[in-house]
Amino acid sequence: MKSQVEEVRSSFEAEAAEVNSSASLQELKVRFLGKKGTLTALLKSLGSLSPEERPLAGEALNALRDELEQKIEQKKLKLIQAEDAAAEAGDRVDVTMPSRGRPAGAFHPVAQTMHEIVNIMQGLGYSVVQGPEVEEDYYNFECLNMPSWHPARDMQDTFYFPDEGGERKTLLRTHTSPTQIRAMLQYGAPLRIVCPGKVYRRDNDPTHSPMFNQLEGLLIEKEVSFSVLKGSLRELMNGFFGRELKNRFRASYFPFTEPSMELDIECVECGGENSGCRICKGTGWLEVCGMGMVHPSVVRAGGINPDEYNGFAFGMGLDRMAMLKYGINDLRYLFNGNVSYFLSGRDA
Ligand code: PHE
C-alpha cells in the first residue's frame, strides 16, 4: 500500500505540473479524487485489507487525499490570479468600451491666456464685461480726456467709419478702456470688472499687429489707495506666471488716469542675468501693463460722483502675455493660419 501511495502522489505531481488552466485543473481533480478517481479506487480497496493493515493504510490514504485537495486549491488560486492579470493586460477585448476618438483641437494661446487671467481676476472678485469693437469716438477718446486736438490720440491712430457727412464719429476701438465708461454707466458703483477683447490700431511690424487683444481692469470703490492697485497686479502676475516675480512701478502718462504708472516685471526668460537677452534686451525688465488711479472726470463721465468714489484701472496686452508665458518670439505666429509657418518657424 505504501508504494501505491507514493505512486499516486508522484503521478499527481507530474500531471499537476502540466496543468495551465482552470479547466484542466478540474479534469485533474476528477481523475484523482472523483468517483472513479485513482485515489478513490484505492480508498475503496481498503475493505479488502486485513484488519491489522487497514488502520495504517487508511491513515496514509486519508492524509494523501487531504494533501491533494490542498494542492489543488492552491493551484486554483494561482491560476485565477494569472487569468485575471492576463485579462487586465488586454488579452480580453471589452466590446462595451467607448472608442478613444480624436482630440477636437486646443485653445489658441491667446484664448488660453485670457481664460487664465480672467480666472485669477474672478478670484479677486472681478466680473467679466464686454464692449463693442466698433466704438464711438466719444467712448474711445472724448470721455477718456482725449478731445480731438489731444496729442495722445496720435499714438492710437485707427480705422474710422466716416458717416454720410464725412464726420469721423465711429471707429474700431483702439483700446479696451471705453468699456470702463460703459460699465460704470451700466452698473454704477462699487464696481470690479475686467474686459478682454480685440482692439485695432494702424500698426504692422514684428511686434505690432493691426488687431491685437487687451484686457482692461477697473475697480471703483470708496477710498481706494494706490497700494490696492499694486497688490492686485502683483497677485495677477505671480498667479499667471506661477511664481514670485520681481516687479517695479514706473511713472508714466495716460490722459484718463492720474497718477499713471507702467508695471515692469522681472524678465521671465533670463531673470535679469543675461545682458544679451533677446526678450528684455538686456534690461532685465519687461513692460507688461499700463495703469493708474482713474481720473475724476472719467469717473464723472461714468455717472459716478468722484467726490464719493475713486478707483484704479489697468490695461494689458494679452498677446504679449501669451508670448512671454509660452516663449513665442514673433507676434505674427499668433495670427497666421498656415501650420507650416509654426512648424518651420519661418515665413512660409
Ligand atoms: N488703454 C491704455 C492703452 O491701451 C492702457 C491703460 C488702461 C492705461 C487703463 C491705464 C489704465 O495703452
Coordinates of C-alpha atoms and ligand atoms in Angstrom, one line a residue:
M1 CA 0.0 0.0 0.0
K2 CA 2.8 2.3 0.8
S3 CA 4.3 2.1 -2.6
Q4 CA 0.9 2.6 -4.2
V5 CA 0.5 5.9 -2.1
E6 CA 3.9 7.0 -3.4
E7 CA 3.0 6.1 -7.0
V8 CA -0.3 8.1 -6.8
R9 CA 1.5 11.1 -5.3
S10 CA 4.2 11.2 -7.9
S11 CA 1.9 10.7 -10.8
F12 CA -0.3 13.5 -9.4
E13 CA 2.8 15.8 -9.1
A14 CA 3.8 15.1 -12.7
E15 CA 0.3 15.7 -14.1
A16 CA -0.3 18.8 -11.9
A17 CA 2.9 20.4 -13.3
E18 CA 1.3 20.2 -16.8
V19 CA -1.9 22.0 -15.7
N20 CA -2.2 25.5 -17.0
S21 CA -5.9 26.4 -16.9
S22 CA -8.8 26.2 -14.5
A23 CA -10.4 23.7 -16.9
S24 CA -7.5 21.2 -16.9
L25 CA -7.2 21.6 -13.2
Q26 CA -10.8 20.5 -12.8
E27 CA -10.1 17.4 -15.0
L28 CA -7.1 16.6 -12.9
K29 CA -9.3 16.7 -9.8
V30 CA -11.8 14.3 -11.3
R31 CA -9.0 11.9 -12.3
F32 CA -7.7 11.6 -8.8
L33 CA -10.5 12.5 -6.4
G34 CA -13.6 11.9 -8.5
K35 CA -15.9 8.9 -8.0
K36 CA -13.8 6.8 -10.4
G37 CA -10.6 8.6 -9.5
T38 CA -7.3 6.8 -8.8
L39 CA -7.3 7.7 -5.1
T40 CA -11.0 6.9 -4.6
A41 CA -10.3 3.5 -6.0
L42 CA -7.5 2.9 -3.5
L43 CA -9.8 4.1 -0.7
K44 CA -12.4 1.6 -1.8
S45 CA -9.9 -1.2 -1.8
L46 CA -9.3 -0.7 1.9
G47 CA -12.1 -3.1 2.6
S48 CA -10.1 -6.0 1.1
L49 CA -7.2 -5.5 3.5
S50 CA -6.7 -7.4 6.7
P51 CA -7.9 -5.7 9.9
E52 CA -4.3 -5.2 11.0
E53 CA -3.3 -3.5 7.9
R54 CA -6.4 -1.4 7.4
P55 CA -5.9 1.5 10.0
L56 CA -2.4 2.3 8.8
A57 CA -3.3 2.2 5.2
G58 CA -6.5 4.2 5.8
E59 CA -4.5 6.9 7.6
A60 CA -2.0 7.1 4.8
L61 CA -4.7 7.4 2.1
N62 CA -6.7 10.0 4.0
A63 CA -3.5 12.1 4.5
L64 CA -2.8 11.8 0.8
R65 CA -6.4 12.9 0.0
D66 CA -6.1 16.0 2.2
E67 CA -2.7 16.7 0.6
L68 CA -4.0 16.5 -2.9
E69 CA -7.1 18.6 -2.1
Q70 CA -4.9 21.3 -0.6
K71 CA -2.6 21.3 -3.6
I72 CA -5.5 21.6 -6.0
E73 CA -6.9 24.6 -4.0
Q74 CA -3.5 26.3 -4.1
K75 CA -3.1 25.8 -7.8
K76 CA -6.6 27.0 -8.4
L77 CA -5.9 30.3 -6.7
K78 CA -2.7 30.8 -8.7
L79 CA -4.5 30.1 -11.9
I80 CA -7.3 32.6 -11.2
Q81 CA -4.8 35.3 -10.3
A82 CA -2.9 34.7 -13.5
E83 CA -6.0 34.6 -15.6
D84 CA -7.2 37.9 -14.1
A85 CA -3.8 39.6 -14.7
A86 CA -3.9 38.4 -18.4
A87 CA -7.4 39.8 -18.8
E88 CA -6.3 43.1 -17.4
A89 CA -3.3 43.2 -19.6
G90 CA -5.6 43.5 -22.5
D91 CA -5.8 39.9 -23.7
R92 CA -9.6 40.3 -23.5
V93 CA -11.4 42.7 -25.7
D94 CA -14.0 44.8 -23.9
V95 CA -16.6 45.4 -26.7
T96 CA -18.5 47.8 -24.5
M97 CA -15.6 50.2 -24.1
P98 CA -16.2 53.6 -25.8
S99 CA -13.8 54.4 -28.6
R100 CA -11.0 56.9 -27.9
G101 CA -11.9 59.4 -30.6
R102 CA -9.8 62.2 -31.8
P103 CA -9.0 65.3 -29.8
A104 CA -11.1 68.2 -31.2
G105 CA -8.2 70.7 -31.1
A106 CA -6.9 73.1 -28.4
F107 CA -7.4 76.7 -27.2
H108 CA -5.4 79.3 -29.1
P109 CA -2.6 80.5 -26.8
V110 CA -4.2 84.0 -26.5
A111 CA -7.6 82.5 -25.6
Q112 CA -5.9 80.3 -23.0
T113 CA -4.1 83.3 -21.6
M114 CA -7.3 85.2 -21.5
H115 CA -9.0 82.4 -19.6
E116 CA -6.2 82.1 -17.1
I117 CA -6.1 85.9 -16.4
V118 CA -9.9 86.1 -16.1
N119 CA -9.9 83.2 -13.7
I120 CA -7.3 84.9 -11.4
M121 CA -9.3 88.2 -11.5
Q122 CA -12.6 86.4 -10.8
G123 CA -10.8 85.0 -7.7
L124 CA -10.2 88.7 -6.7
G125 CA -13.9 89.4 -7.1
Y126 CA -14.0 90.9 -10.6
S127 CA -16.8 90.2 -13.1
V128 CA -16.3 90.0 -16.9
V129 CA -18.0 92.5 -19.2
Q130 CA -17.7 93.1 -22.9
G131 CA -17.9 96.1 -25.1
P132 CA -18.3 96.8 -28.8
E133 CA -15.3 96.6 -31.1
V134 CA -17.0 99.2 -33.4
E135 CA -16.9 102.1 -30.9
E136 CA -18.0 105.7 -30.8
D137 CA -15.3 108.4 -30.7
Y138 CA -16.9 109.7 -27.6
Y139 CA -16.3 106.5 -25.5
N140 CA -12.9 105.6 -27.1
F141 CA -11.4 109.1 -26.8
E142 CA -13.6 112.0 -25.7
C143 CA -14.7 111.0 -22.3
L144 CA -11.3 109.5 -21.5
N145 CA -9.8 113.0 -21.6
M146 CA -8.7 112.8 -25.2
P147 CA -10.6 115.5 -27.1
S148 CA -10.0 115.7 -30.9
W149 CA -7.0 118.0 -30.5
H150 CA -5.2 115.9 -27.9
P151 CA -1.7 114.8 -28.9
A152 CA -2.2 111.4 -27.1
R153 CA -4.5 110.5 -30.0
D154 CA -1.5 110.3 -32.3
M155 CA -0.3 107.1 -30.5
Q156 CA -3.6 105.4 -31.2
D157 CA -4.4 106.1 -34.9
T158 CA -7.0 103.6 -36.1
F159 CA -9.7 102.8 -38.6
Y160 CA -12.6 105.1 -38.9
F161 CA -16.0 104.7 -40.5
P162 CA -16.9 108.2 -41.8
D163 CA -20.6 108.9 -41.7
E164 CA -22.5 110.4 -44.6
G165 CA -21.5 113.9 -43.8
G166 CA -17.8 112.8 -43.8
E167 CA -17.6 113.1 -40.0
R168 CA -15.4 110.5 -38.2
K169 CA -17.5 109.6 -35.2
T170 CA -17.3 105.8 -35.4
L171 CA -14.1 103.7 -35.3
L172 CA -12.6 100.4 -34.4
R173 CA -11.7 100.8 -30.8
T174 CA -8.0 101.4 -30.1
H175 CA -8.1 100.0 -26.6
T176 CA -10.5 98.4 -24.2
S177 CA -10.7 101.5 -22.0
P178 CA -14.0 102.7 -23.4
T179 CA -15.6 99.7 -21.5
Q180 CA -14.7 101.5 -18.3
I181 CA -17.2 104.2 -19.1
R182 CA -19.8 101.8 -20.4
A183 CA -19.6 99.5 -17.4
M184 CA -19.8 102.5 -14.9
L185 CA -22.9 103.8 -16.7
Q186 CA -24.5 100.4 -16.7
Y187 CA -23.7 99.1 -13.3
G188 CA -22.7 102.1 -11.1
A189 CA -20.5 101.9 -8.0
P190 CA -19.0 100.0 -6.4
L191 CA -17.6 98.0 -9.3
R192 CA -14.9 95.5 -10.2
I193 CA -14.8 94.4 -13.8
V194 CA -12.4 93.0 -16.4
C195 CA -13.0 93.3 -20.1
P196 CA -11.0 91.2 -22.5
G197 CA -11.3 91.8 -26.2
K198 CA -9.9 92.8 -29.6
V199 CA -8.6 96.2 -30.3
Y200 CA -7.3 97.8 -33.5
R201 CA -4.5 100.3 -34.4
R202 CA -2.7 101.3 -37.6
D203 CA 0.5 99.3 -36.8
N204 CA 2.1 96.4 -38.5
D205 CA 5.6 95.0 -37.7
P206 CA 7.1 92.0 -35.9
T207 CA 5.9 93.3 -32.5
H208 CA 2.7 95.1 -33.6
S209 CA -0.3 93.9 -35.5
P210 CA -3.3 95.9 -36.7
M211 CA -5.5 93.8 -34.5
F212 CA -4.5 92.6 -31.0
N213 CA -6.0 91.7 -27.7
Q214 CA -6.2 93.6 -24.5
L215 CA -7.6 93.1 -21.0
E216 CA -9.0 96.1 -19.2
G217 CA -9.4 96.1 -15.4
L218 CA -11.4 98.6 -13.4
L219 CA -12.1 98.9 -9.7
I220 CA -14.3 101.6 -8.3
E221 CA -14.9 101.8 -4.5
K222 CA -14.6 104.2 -1.6
E223 CA -11.1 105.5 -0.6
V224 CA -9.2 103.1 -2.8
S225 CA -5.4 103.6 -2.4
F226 CA -2.6 103.0 -4.8
S227 CA -1.3 100.1 -2.7
V228 CA -4.5 98.1 -3.6
L229 CA -3.7 98.5 -7.2
K230 CA -0.1 97.4 -6.7
G231 CA -1.1 94.4 -4.6
S232 CA -3.8 93.3 -7.1
L233 CA -1.4 93.4 -10.0
R234 CA 1.4 91.6 -8.2
E235 CA -1.2 88.9 -7.4
L236 CA -2.2 88.7 -11.0
M237 CA 1.4 88.5 -12.4
N238 CA 2.6 85.9 -9.8
G239 CA -0.6 83.9 -10.4
F240 CA -0.3 84.0 -14.2
F241 CA 3.4 83.1 -14.3
G242 CA 3.1 80.7 -11.4
R243 CA 6.0 82.1 -9.3
E244 CA 7.1 85.1 -7.4
L245 CA 8.4 87.7 -9.8
K246 CA 10.2 91.0 -9.0
N247 CA 8.2 94.0 -10.1
R248 CA 8.6 97.7 -10.4
F249 CA 6.1 100.5 -10.9
R250 CA 7.4 103.3 -13.2
A251 CA 5.8 106.8 -13.5
S252 CA 4.0 107.2 -16.9
Y253 CA 1.3 109.1 -18.5
F254 CA -2.3 108.3 -19.7
P255 CA -4.9 111.1 -20.1
F256 CA -7.5 109.0 -18.2
T257 CA -5.5 108.1 -15.1
E258 CA -3.8 110.3 -12.6
P259 CA -1.2 109.4 -11.4
S260 CA -0.3 106.9 -14.1
M261 CA 2.1 104.1 -14.0
E262 CA 3.6 101.3 -16.0
L263 CA 4.3 97.9 -14.5
D264 CA 7.5 96.1 -15.3
I265 CA 8.1 92.5 -14.2
E266 CA 11.4 90.7 -13.9
C267 CA 12.4 89.1 -17.3
V268 CA 10.7 85.7 -17.3
E269 CA 13.4 84.5 -19.8
C270 CA 16.7 85.5 -18.1
G271 CA 15.7 87.0 -14.7
G272 CA 18.0 89.9 -15.5
E273 CA 21.0 87.6 -15.7
N274 CA 21.8 87.9 -19.4
S275 CA 22.9 91.2 -20.8
G276 CA 22.3 89.8 -24.3
C277 CA 18.8 88.5 -23.6
R278 CA 16.5 88.9 -26.7
I279 CA 13.3 89.2 -24.7
C280 CA 14.3 92.0 -22.3
K281 CA 17.1 93.4 -24.5
G282 CA 19.4 93.1 -21.5
T283 CA 17.5 95.4 -19.2
G284 CA 16.2 92.5 -17.0
W285 CA 12.7 94.1 -17.1
L286 CA 9.5 93.5 -19.1
E287 CA 6.9 96.2 -19.6
V288 CA 3.6 94.4 -19.1
C289 CA 0.8 96.8 -18.2
G290 CA -0.3 100.5 -18.1
M291 CA -2.4 101.6 -15.2
G292 CA -3.3 104.4 -12.8
M293 CA -5.9 105.9 -10.5
V294 CA -9.0 106.7 -12.6
H295 CA -9.1 110.4 -13.4
P296 CA -12.1 112.1 -11.6
S297 CA -13.5 113.4 -14.8
V298 CA -13.6 109.8 -16.2
V299 CA -15.5 108.7 -13.0
R300 CA -17.9 111.6 -13.6
A301 CA -18.4 110.6 -17.3
G302 CA -19.3 107.1 -16.0
G303 CA -22.2 108.7 -14.0
I304 CA -20.4 108.3 -10.6
N305 CA -19.6 111.1 -8.1
P306 CA -15.8 111.3 -8.0
D307 CA -16.1 113.0 -4.5
E308 CA -17.6 109.8 -3.2
Y309 CA -15.8 107.1 -5.2
N310 CA -12.4 106.6 -6.7
G311 CA -10.5 103.6 -8.1
F312 CA -8.0 102.3 -10.4
A313 CA -7.8 100.9 -14.0
F314 CA -5.2 98.9 -15.8
G315 CA -4.8 97.6 -19.4
M316 CA -2.5 94.9 -20.6
G317 CA -1.8 93.2 -23.9
L318 CA -3.0 89.6 -23.9
D319 CA -0.9 88.7 -26.9
R320 CA 2.2 89.9 -25.2
M321 CA 1.4 88.0 -22.1
A322 CA 0.9 84.8 -24.1
M323 CA 4.2 85.3 -25.9
L324 CA 6.0 85.8 -22.7
K325 CA 4.5 82.8 -21.0
Y326 CA 4.7 80.4 -23.9
G327 CA 8.0 81.6 -25.4
I328 CA 6.6 82.7 -28.7
N329 CA 9.0 85.1 -30.3
D330 CA 7.1 86.7 -33.2
L331 CA 3.6 88.2 -32.7
R332 CA 2.6 87.2 -36.2
Y333 CA 2.8 83.5 -35.3
L334 CA -0.3 84.1 -33.2
F335 CA -2.4 85.2 -36.2
N336 CA -1.1 83.2 -39.1
G337 CA -3.3 80.2 -40.1
N338 CA -0.5 78.5 -42.1
V339 CA 0.6 75.5 -40.0
S340 CA 4.0 75.1 -41.8
Y341 CA 4.8 78.6 -40.5
F342 CA 4.6 77.3 -37.0
L343 CA 6.4 74.1 -37.7
S344 CA 9.4 75.6 -39.6
G345 CA 9.4 78.9 -37.6
R346 CA 10.0 80.7 -40.8
D347 CA 7.8 82.7 -43.2
A348 CA 6.1 80.2 -45.4
Ligands
PHE1 N1 -5.7 101.9 -22.6 C1 -4.3 102.0 -22.3 C2 -3.5 101.6 -23.6 O1 -4.1 101.0 -24.4 C3 -3.8 101.2 -21.2 C4 -4.4 101.6 -19.9 C5 -5.6 101.1 -19.4 C6 -3.7 102.6 -19.1 C7 -6.1 101.5 -18.2 C8 -4.2 103.0 -17.9 C9 -5.4 102.4 -17.5 O2 -2.3 101.9 -23.8

